[in-house]
Coordinates of C-alpha atoms in Angstrom, one line a residue:
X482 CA 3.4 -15.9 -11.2
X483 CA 0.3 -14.1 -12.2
X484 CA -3.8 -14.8 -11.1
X485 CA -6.1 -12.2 -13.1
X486 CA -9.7 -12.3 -12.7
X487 CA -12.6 -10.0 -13.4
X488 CA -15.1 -7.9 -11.0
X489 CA -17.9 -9.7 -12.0
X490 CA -16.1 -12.7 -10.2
X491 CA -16.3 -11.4 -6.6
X492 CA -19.7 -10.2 -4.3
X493 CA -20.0 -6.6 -3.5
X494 CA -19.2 -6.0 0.4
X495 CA -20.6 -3.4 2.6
X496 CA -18.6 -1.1 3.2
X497 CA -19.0 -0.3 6.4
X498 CA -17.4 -4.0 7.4
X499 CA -14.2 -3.2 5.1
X500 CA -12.7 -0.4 6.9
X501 CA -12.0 -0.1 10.7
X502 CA -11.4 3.6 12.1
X503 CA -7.9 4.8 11.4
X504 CA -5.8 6.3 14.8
X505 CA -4.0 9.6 14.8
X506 CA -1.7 7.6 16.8
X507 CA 0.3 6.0 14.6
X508 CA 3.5 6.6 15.3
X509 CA 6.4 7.6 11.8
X510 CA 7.7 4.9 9.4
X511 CA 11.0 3.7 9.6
X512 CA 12.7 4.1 6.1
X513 CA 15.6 1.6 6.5
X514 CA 13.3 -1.4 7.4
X515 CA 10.9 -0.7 4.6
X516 CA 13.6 -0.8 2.4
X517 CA 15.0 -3.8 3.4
X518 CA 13.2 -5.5 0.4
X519 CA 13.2 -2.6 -1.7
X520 CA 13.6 -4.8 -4.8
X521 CA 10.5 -6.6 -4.3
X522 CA 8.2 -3.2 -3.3
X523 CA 9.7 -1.8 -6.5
X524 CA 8.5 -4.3 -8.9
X525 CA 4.7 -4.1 -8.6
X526 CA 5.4 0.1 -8.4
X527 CA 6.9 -0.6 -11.7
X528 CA 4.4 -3.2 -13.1
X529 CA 1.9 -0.3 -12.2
X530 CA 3.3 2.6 -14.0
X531 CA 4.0 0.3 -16.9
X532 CA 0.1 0.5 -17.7
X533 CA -0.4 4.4 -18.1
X534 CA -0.8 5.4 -21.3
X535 CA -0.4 9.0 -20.7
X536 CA 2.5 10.0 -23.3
X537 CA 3.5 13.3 -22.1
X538 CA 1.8 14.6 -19.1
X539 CA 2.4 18.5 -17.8
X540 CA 1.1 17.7 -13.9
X541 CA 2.1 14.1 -12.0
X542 CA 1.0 13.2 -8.3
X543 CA 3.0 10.3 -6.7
X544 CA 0.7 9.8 -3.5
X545 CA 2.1 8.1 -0.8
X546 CA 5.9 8.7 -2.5
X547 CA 7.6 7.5 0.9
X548 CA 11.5 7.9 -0.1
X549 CA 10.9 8.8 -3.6
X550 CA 12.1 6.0 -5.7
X551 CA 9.5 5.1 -7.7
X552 CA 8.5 9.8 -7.6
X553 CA 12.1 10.0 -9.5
X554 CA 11.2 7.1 -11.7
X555 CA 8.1 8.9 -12.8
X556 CA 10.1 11.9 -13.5
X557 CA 12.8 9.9 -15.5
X558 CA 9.6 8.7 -17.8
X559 CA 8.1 12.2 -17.8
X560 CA 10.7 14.3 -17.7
X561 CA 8.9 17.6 -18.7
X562 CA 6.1 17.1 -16.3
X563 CA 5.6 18.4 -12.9
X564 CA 6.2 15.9 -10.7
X565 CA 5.4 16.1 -6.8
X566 CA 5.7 13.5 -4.5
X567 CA 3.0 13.6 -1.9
X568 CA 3.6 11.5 2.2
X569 CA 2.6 12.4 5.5
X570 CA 5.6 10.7 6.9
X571 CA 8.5 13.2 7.6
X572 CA 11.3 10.4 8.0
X573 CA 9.9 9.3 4.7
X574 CA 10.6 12.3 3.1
X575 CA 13.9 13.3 4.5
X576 CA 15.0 9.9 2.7
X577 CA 14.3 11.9 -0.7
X578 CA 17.4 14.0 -0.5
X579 CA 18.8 11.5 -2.5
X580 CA 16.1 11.4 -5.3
X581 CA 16.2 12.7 -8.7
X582 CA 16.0 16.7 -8.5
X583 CA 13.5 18.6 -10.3
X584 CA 10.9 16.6 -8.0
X585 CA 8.8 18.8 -6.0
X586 CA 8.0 17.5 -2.0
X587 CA 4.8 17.8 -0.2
X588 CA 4.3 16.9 3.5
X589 CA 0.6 16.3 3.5
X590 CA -2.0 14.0 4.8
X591 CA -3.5 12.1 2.0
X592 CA -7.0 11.8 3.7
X593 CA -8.0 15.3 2.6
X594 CA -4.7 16.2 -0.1
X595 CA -6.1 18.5 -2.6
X596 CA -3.9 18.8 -5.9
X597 CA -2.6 22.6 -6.5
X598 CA -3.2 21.6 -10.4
X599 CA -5.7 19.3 -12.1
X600 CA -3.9 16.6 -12.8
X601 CA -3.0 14.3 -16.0
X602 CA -1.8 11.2 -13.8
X603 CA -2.6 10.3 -9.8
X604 CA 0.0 7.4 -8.9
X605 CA -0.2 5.7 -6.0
X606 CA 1.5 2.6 -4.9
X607 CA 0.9 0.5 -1.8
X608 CA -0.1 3.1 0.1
X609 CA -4.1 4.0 0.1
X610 CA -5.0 1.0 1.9
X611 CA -3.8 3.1 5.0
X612 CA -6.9 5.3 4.7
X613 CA -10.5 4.6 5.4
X614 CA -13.6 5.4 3.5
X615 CA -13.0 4.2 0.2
X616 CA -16.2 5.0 -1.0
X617 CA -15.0 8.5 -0.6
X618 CA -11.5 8.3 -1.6
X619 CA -11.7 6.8 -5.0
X620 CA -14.9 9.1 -6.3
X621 CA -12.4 12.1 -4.7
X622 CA -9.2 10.8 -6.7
X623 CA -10.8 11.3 -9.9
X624 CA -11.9 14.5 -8.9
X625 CA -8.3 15.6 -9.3
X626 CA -7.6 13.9 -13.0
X627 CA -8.4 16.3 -16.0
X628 CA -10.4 14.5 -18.9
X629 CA -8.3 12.2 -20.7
X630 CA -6.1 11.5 -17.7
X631 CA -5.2 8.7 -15.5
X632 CA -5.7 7.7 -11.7
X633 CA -3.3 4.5 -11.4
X634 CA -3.5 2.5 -8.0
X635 CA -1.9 -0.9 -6.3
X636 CA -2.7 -1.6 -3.5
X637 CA -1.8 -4.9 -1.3
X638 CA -4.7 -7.2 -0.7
X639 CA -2.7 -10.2 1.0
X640 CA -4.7 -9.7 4.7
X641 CA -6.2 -13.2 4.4
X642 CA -2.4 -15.0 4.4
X643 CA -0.8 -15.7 7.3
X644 CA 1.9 -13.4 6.9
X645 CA -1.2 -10.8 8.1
X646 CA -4.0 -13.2 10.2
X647 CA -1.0 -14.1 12.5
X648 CA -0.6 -10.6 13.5
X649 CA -4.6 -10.6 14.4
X650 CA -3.9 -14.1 16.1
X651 CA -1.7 -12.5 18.3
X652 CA -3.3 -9.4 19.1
X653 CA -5.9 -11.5 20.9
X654 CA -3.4 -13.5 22.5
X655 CA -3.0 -10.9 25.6
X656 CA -4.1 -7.7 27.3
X657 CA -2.9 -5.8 24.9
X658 CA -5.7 -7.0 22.6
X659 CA -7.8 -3.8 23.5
X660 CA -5.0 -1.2 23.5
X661 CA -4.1 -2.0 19.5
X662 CA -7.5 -2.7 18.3
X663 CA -7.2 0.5 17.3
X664 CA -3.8 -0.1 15.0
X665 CA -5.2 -3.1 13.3
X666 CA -6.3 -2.9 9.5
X667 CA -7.6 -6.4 8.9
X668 CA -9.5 -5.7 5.7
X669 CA -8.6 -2.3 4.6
X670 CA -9.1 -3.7 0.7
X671 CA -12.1 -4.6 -0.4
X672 CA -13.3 -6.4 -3.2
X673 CA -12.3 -5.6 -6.7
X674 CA -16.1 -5.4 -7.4
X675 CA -16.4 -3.1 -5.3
X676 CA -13.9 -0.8 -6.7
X677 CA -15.1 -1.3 -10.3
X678 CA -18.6 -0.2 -9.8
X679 CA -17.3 2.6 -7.8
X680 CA -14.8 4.6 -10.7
X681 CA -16.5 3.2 -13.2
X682 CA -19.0 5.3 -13.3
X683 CA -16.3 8.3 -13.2
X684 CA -14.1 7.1 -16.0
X685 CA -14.0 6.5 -19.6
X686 CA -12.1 3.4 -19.7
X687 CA -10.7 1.4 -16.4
X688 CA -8.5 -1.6 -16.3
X689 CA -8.0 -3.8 -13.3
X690 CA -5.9 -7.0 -12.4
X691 CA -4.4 -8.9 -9.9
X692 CA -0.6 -9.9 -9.2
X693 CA 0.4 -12.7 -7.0
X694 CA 3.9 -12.3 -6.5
X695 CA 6.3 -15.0 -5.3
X696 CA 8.8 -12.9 -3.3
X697 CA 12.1 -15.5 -2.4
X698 CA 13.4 -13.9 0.8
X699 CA 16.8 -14.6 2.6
X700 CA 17.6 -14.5 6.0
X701 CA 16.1 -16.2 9.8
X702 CA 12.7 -14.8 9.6
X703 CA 12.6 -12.9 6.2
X704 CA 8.6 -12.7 6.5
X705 CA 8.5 -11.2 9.8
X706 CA 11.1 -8.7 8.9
X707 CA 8.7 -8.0 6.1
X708 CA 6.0 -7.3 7.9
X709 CA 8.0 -5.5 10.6
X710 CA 8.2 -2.8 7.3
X711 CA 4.6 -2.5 6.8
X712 CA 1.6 -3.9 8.9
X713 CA 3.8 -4.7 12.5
X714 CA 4.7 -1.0 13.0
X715 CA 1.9 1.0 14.5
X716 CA 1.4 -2.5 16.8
X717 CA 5.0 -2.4 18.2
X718 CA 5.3 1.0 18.1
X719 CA 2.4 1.3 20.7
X720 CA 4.0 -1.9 23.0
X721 CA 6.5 -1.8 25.3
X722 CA 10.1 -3.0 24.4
X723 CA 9.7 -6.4 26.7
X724 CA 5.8 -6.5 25.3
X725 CA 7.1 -6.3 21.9
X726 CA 9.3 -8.8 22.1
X727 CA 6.6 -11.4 23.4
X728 CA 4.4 -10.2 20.6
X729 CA 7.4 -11.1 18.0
X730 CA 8.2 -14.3 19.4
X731 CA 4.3 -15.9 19.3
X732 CA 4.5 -14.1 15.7
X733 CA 7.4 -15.3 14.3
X734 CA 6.3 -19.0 16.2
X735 CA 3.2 -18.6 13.7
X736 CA 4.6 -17.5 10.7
X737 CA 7.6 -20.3 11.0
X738 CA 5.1 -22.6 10.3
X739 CA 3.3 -21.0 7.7
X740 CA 6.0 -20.1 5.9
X741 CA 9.1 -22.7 6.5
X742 CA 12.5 -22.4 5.0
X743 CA 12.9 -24.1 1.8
X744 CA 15.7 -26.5 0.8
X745 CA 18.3 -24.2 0.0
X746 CA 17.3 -22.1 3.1
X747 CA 15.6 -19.4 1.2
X748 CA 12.0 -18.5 1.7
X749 CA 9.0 -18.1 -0.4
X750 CA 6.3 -15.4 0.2
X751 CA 3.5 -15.5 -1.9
X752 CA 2.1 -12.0 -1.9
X753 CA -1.5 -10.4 -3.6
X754 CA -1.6 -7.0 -4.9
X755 CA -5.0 -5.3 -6.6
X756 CA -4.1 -2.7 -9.8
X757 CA -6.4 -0.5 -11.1
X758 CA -5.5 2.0 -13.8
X759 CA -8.9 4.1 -14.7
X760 CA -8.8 6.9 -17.5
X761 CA -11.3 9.6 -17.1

């Protein structure tokens, strides 16, 4: 089920309000739980790539590659480019042992990655909402893309749902509320205004859109093991195992109600995503 609507739609933010500091702190990703609904991360990875009109690239950056799925996807479609896979997470990359070969690895942090090569495509799925200063980022992207090629980005912009406010709900809940201010990213997407009159400027063609997906999820508490993937772990990574646990039982209390089972005991998760694919 898809929502699409243009830039001129939404009011320009200030940027300043969209991005809270990003800690050092944050502690590796755990692989095995971000898979856990590795079917639903892949679609929108694929949705994305399905809009690059780059027929035969010779340099590819996957930014934010985390096990390499979607890196030896890229290299499946391009199979005579160079292909590298860019994460900062080690336990990430270790996972891509198992990924197509001919993909070359790069254990880097994408807040100042420089490309070794201009490049004809910049991917990047689900993973730049991590970093601050878009204002920065995006204008820096395109710095990489030769003429003629592509920057291709999705990012999640579902922080207004439930799934996400709980987590800020809780946070204030305790005395932990000043120790993870720090890990919170309550609006690390901004407006897809904002993002139009930034690369627009830069390139010679851009096209954006919006996805809601309607992910149907098995199990107890399919959302919070969702979330456990993605936004939970820098906050339970920097609580103690018995504060954890209290943190994940007023979560799960809150998202229960926001998200309750359905009749045949499956659960729907309505989930936002912003795409933009801008040619330079």
């Amino acid at each position: 089920i898809a929502a699409s609507r243009t830039p001129a739609d939404r009011e320009r933010p200030s940027c300043h309000d969209q991005y809270p500091r990003r800690s050092s702190n944050v502690t590796d990703w755990n692989p095995a739980q971000y898979l856990r609904y590795g079917n639903e991360r892949l679609r929108p990875a694929l949705d994305l790539m399905a809009r690059i009109q780059v027929d035969s690239p010779e340099t590819v950056y996957d930014l934010g590659c985390g096990t390499g799925t979607i890196t030896g996807i890229l290299k499946e479609r391009w199979p005579d480019a160079h292909v590298t896979g860019v994460d900062s997470s080690a336990s990430m990359l270790e996972r891509t042992t198992d990924v197509e070969t001919g993909v070359t690895w790069q254990h880097a942090d994408l807040n100042d990655w420089q490309p070794e090569r201009p490049a004809d495509v910049v991917y990047s799925n689900a993973a730049l909402h991590w970093l601050d200063n878009h204002e920065q980022l995006f204008p820096r992207l395109m710095d990489t893309v030769k003429p003629g090629g592509v920057l291709a980005v999705q990012m999640p912009e579902n922080f207004g749902a439930p799934s996400h406010t709980s987590i800020a709900d809780t946070v204030q809940e305790a005395a932990w509320q000043e120790r993870l201010a720090p890990f919170q990213r309550e609006h690390p997407v901004a407006e897809p205004s904002f993002y139009y009159d930034l690369i627009s400027r830069l390139s010679s063609s851009i096209d954006m859109w919006e996805t809601t997906y309607m992910h149907i999820l098995e199990g107890e508490d399919p959302v919070v093991e969702w979330t456990k993937g993605t936004m939970l772990r820098p906050i339970l990574d920097n609580l103690s195992e018995a504060e954890g646990a209290r943190f994940l039982e007023s979560y799960t209390a809150k998202v229960a109600k926001a998200y309750p089972h359905s009749a045949d005991g499956k659960t729907v998760l309505p989930f936002k995503r912003l795409f933009i694919v801008a040619e330079k």
